XYZ file of C-alpha atoms in Angstrom:
245
model
C -0.352 -109.494 70.201
C -0.513 -113.034 71.503
C -1.427 -116.531 70.431
C -2.130 -117.445 74.050
C -5.316 -117.372 76.082
C -7.129 -114.044 76.468
C -9.988 -113.471 78.911
C -12.605 -110.963 77.760
C -15.060 -111.480 80.603
C -16.042 -113.846 83.410
C -19.316 -114.473 85.214
C -19.915 -114.364 88.070
C -17.236 -111.871 89.052
C -16.425 -113.675 92.296
C -17.416 -116.215 94.891
C -17.370 -117.280 98.523
C -14.181 -118.295 100.288
C -13.933 -121.991 101.050
C -16.395 -122.968 98.320
C -16.330 -123.984 94.665
C -17.691 -121.468 92.164
C -18.840 -122.270 88.633
C -17.409 -119.653 86.236
C -18.416 -118.883 82.644
C -15.500 -117.600 80.552
C -15.483 -115.670 77.289
C -12.404 -114.904 75.221
C -9.761 -116.735 73.170
C -8.126 -120.057 73.929
C -10.472 -120.786 76.850
C -12.660 -123.773 77.795
C -15.936 -123.785 75.859
C -17.972 -124.751 78.924
C -18.163 -123.390 82.454
C -15.383 -124.406 84.844
C -15.369 -124.871 88.594
C -12.929 -122.819 90.638
C -12.203 -123.406 94.304
C -11.612 -120.212 96.280
C -9.368 -120.923 99.298
C -10.542 -119.908 102.760
C -7.518 -117.609 103.088
C -7.919 -116.027 99.625
C -7.261 -112.296 99.392
C -10.027 -109.926 98.360
C -8.880 -110.043 94.731
C -8.115 -113.716 94.187
C -6.190 -114.721 91.029
C -6.448 -118.271 89.712
C -5.081 -120.037 86.625
C -7.481 -121.647 84.163
C -5.347 -123.297 81.532
C -2.960 -120.569 80.342
C -5.227 -117.739 81.458
C -5.051 -115.785 84.708
C -8.505 -114.936 86.052
C -9.129 -112.434 88.840
C -12.134 -113.007 91.090
C -13.667 -111.083 93.962
C -13.500 -113.226 97.119
C -15.874 -112.692 100.025
C -17.277 -114.544 103.034
C -20.986 -113.862 102.495
C -23.499 -116.319 100.996
C -23.824 -116.030 97.201
C -27.045 -115.899 95.148
C -27.328 -115.991 91.334
C -29.805 -113.813 89.493
C -32.824 -115.855 88.418
C -32.905 -116.333 84.635
C -36.694 -116.701 84.636
C -37.663 -114.714 87.700
C -41.374 -115.561 87.697
C -42.139 -113.779 90.931
C -39.062 -111.491 90.999
C -39.466 -110.729 94.701
C -39.234 -114.399 95.673
C -36.677 -115.328 93.005
C -34.187 -112.529 93.712
C -34.628 -112.238 97.476
C -31.444 -111.686 99.493
C -31.330 -112.622 103.172
C -28.782 -110.070 104.400
C -25.883 -110.380 104.735
C -25.558 -111.769 101.201
C -24.227 -111.115 97.690
C -26.292 -111.213 94.506
C -24.601 -111.860 91.156
C -26.215 -110.435 88.028
C -25.762 -108.790 84.641
C -27.428 -105.929 82.803
C -27.971 -108.122 79.760
C -29.438 -105.496 77.429
C -29.631 -101.694 77.160
C -32.159 -100.096 79.481
C -32.490 -103.171 81.700
C -32.811 -102.777 85.483
C -32.327 -105.771 87.798
C -34.361 -105.863 91.008
C -33.263 -107.552 94.227
C -35.482 -107.575 97.310
C -34.631 -107.743 101.000
C -36.396 -107.219 104.312
C -35.382 -104.895 107.137
C -36.735 -103.768 110.486
C -37.486 -100.152 111.298
C -34.248 -98.335 112.160
C -32.046 -101.204 110.980
C -28.936 -100.053 109.126
C -27.598 -101.901 106.106
C -24.711 -101.221 103.760
C -25.569 -101.750 100.090
C -22.555 -101.883 97.787
C -22.169 -102.520 94.069
C -18.953 -104.134 92.851
C -18.561 -103.824 89.105
C -16.136 -101.250 87.661
C -13.426 -102.189 90.167
C -13.683 -105.776 88.906
C -13.315 -104.854 85.232
C -16.997 -104.540 84.337
C -17.964 -101.586 82.098
C -21.100 -101.032 84.199
C -21.556 -97.448 85.443
C -23.828 -98.485 88.246
C -26.826 -96.722 89.746
C -28.638 -98.059 92.841
C -32.246 -97.173 93.689
C -33.965 -98.462 96.837
C -37.773 -98.488 97.005
C -40.176 -99.489 99.756
C -43.058 -101.925 99.327
C -45.226 -99.135 97.942
C -42.698 -98.203 95.247
C -41.513 -94.992 96.908
C -37.819 -94.169 96.380
C -36.125 -94.081 99.802
C -32.421 -94.048 98.804
C -30.240 -93.673 95.709
C -26.540 -93.855 94.878
C -24.643 -93.371 91.639
C -21.113 -94.349 90.704
C -18.809 -92.348 88.520
C -15.132 -91.821 87.717
C -14.308 -92.433 91.387
C -15.796 -95.920 91.562
C -18.870 -98.017 92.152
C -21.906 -96.743 94.083
C -22.599 -97.670 97.685
C -24.942 -96.374 100.340
C -25.746 -96.817 103.991
C -29.461 -97.481 104.235
C -31.549 -97.068 107.373
C -34.984 -98.644 107.048
C -37.688 -96.028 107.708
C -40.132 -98.793 108.671
C -40.251 -102.571 108.915
C -41.047 -104.349 105.675
C -39.902 -105.411 102.240
C -37.586 -103.244 100.139
C -36.255 -103.530 96.594
C -32.920 -102.314 95.261
C -32.685 -101.819 91.492
C -29.358 -102.015 89.637
C -28.982 -100.284 86.272
C -26.414 -98.538 84.106
C -26.324 -94.751 84.154
C -27.007 -94.677 80.414
C -30.038 -96.501 79.004
C -28.154 -97.163 75.748
C -25.620 -99.470 77.443
C -25.845 -103.136 78.377
C -24.682 -106.621 77.405
C -23.300 -109.866 78.860
C -20.100 -108.112 79.936
C -22.044 -105.693 82.194
C -21.732 -107.946 85.235
C -21.907 -106.915 88.882
C -21.955 -108.105 92.468
C -24.540 -106.556 94.781
C -23.445 -106.807 98.413
C -25.861 -106.203 101.302
C -24.374 -106.372 104.787
C -24.695 -104.983 108.261
C -22.053 -102.338 108.977
C -18.729 -103.442 110.446
C -15.536 -101.343 110.543
C -13.644 -102.011 107.313
C -12.241 -100.338 104.191
C -10.788 -101.039 100.782
C -8.489 -99.075 98.477
C -8.689 -98.321 94.781
C -6.391 -96.479 92.374
C -8.089 -93.518 90.706
C -6.162 -94.205 87.472
C -4.774 -97.331 85.838
C -1.254 -95.954 85.372
C 1.088 -93.134 86.418
C 3.924 -91.424 84.556
C 6.854 -90.130 86.628
C 9.546 -88.019 84.944
C 13.152 -88.636 86.001
C 14.162 -86.366 88.848
C 10.603 -85.278 89.514
C 7.584 -86.333 91.545
C 4.052 -87.296 90.563
C 0.914 -87.648 92.684
C -0.756 -91.048 92.867
C -4.402 -90.708 93.884
C -5.779 -93.521 96.020
C -9.489 -93.714 96.813
C -10.599 -95.011 100.205
C -13.980 -96.679 100.607
C -14.785 -96.748 104.331
C -17.480 -99.010 105.733
C -19.133 -99.614 109.064
C -18.299 -96.265 110.620
C -14.516 -96.678 110.308
C -12.977 -93.205 110.742
C -9.459 -94.034 111.989
C -6.300 -92.973 110.090
C -5.078 -95.468 107.475
C -1.371 -95.977 106.777
C -0.555 -97.028 103.204
C 2.493 -99.000 102.045
C 3.298 -99.417 98.336
C 5.114 -102.584 97.294
C 6.648 -103.671 93.997
C 7.690 -100.210 92.805
C 10.154 -100.061 89.876
C 13.843 -99.731 90.721
C 14.705 -96.137 91.603
C 11.098 -95.121 92.256
C 10.349 -94.433 95.913
C 7.666 -92.941 98.119
C 9.494 -90.206 100.063
C 7.038 -90.244 102.964
C 4.682 -92.951 104.219
C 1.191 -91.917 103.095
C -1.405 -91.568 105.830
C -5.093 -91.055 105.052
C -6.374 -88.804 107.800
C -9.228 -89.819 110.053
C -12.528 -89.627 108.233
C -10.902 -88.742 104.865
């Protein structure tokens, strides 16, 4: 219980480092109009800023940002991403599917990643890539282990469309926000906890599951260090995620 500021949702869920991003906030004790937030050039991936009394977490990236067109008109032209780029959108109502288009040359490899659940969105994302003729050429579905992503190799040169939707047609709303990231592969990774909390009994051990999302062909071992553990709680051995795991 609190009489202070509470953030229910933000949109967009992030922005580009070194630029100012206009953020819409919904909750209690917050500004009634959109606010501008400057994301520092050295901001970490999950950047936290203060807006009044509220702490707001944003996804920080270096790619150009594009908003979803409210009145798409020609949806291909309105929601066209020149990779590498990030598109910001929402599944505003149940059953809605947002379409973003991009071009690729034959044999070109692109990484298509949805960022939603890891940023607090309830969206259970599904990605579907179609060619200019409407044929499905790639799909990916998220689940309990995180948001969907796929490595797409263009079968031919031309225009492609990636659709974003929720797994269940009965779900949607202004809180179902997402960031669609299209990039050329480069060796990188990020980490995500499989659960929001962990209970450890005194004198015993418990397993903390950490999910690794590898990108750009990165297969090297990854050493993990945990900081900020409660007093008396230790990691007996430095965790190492094996190559390719």
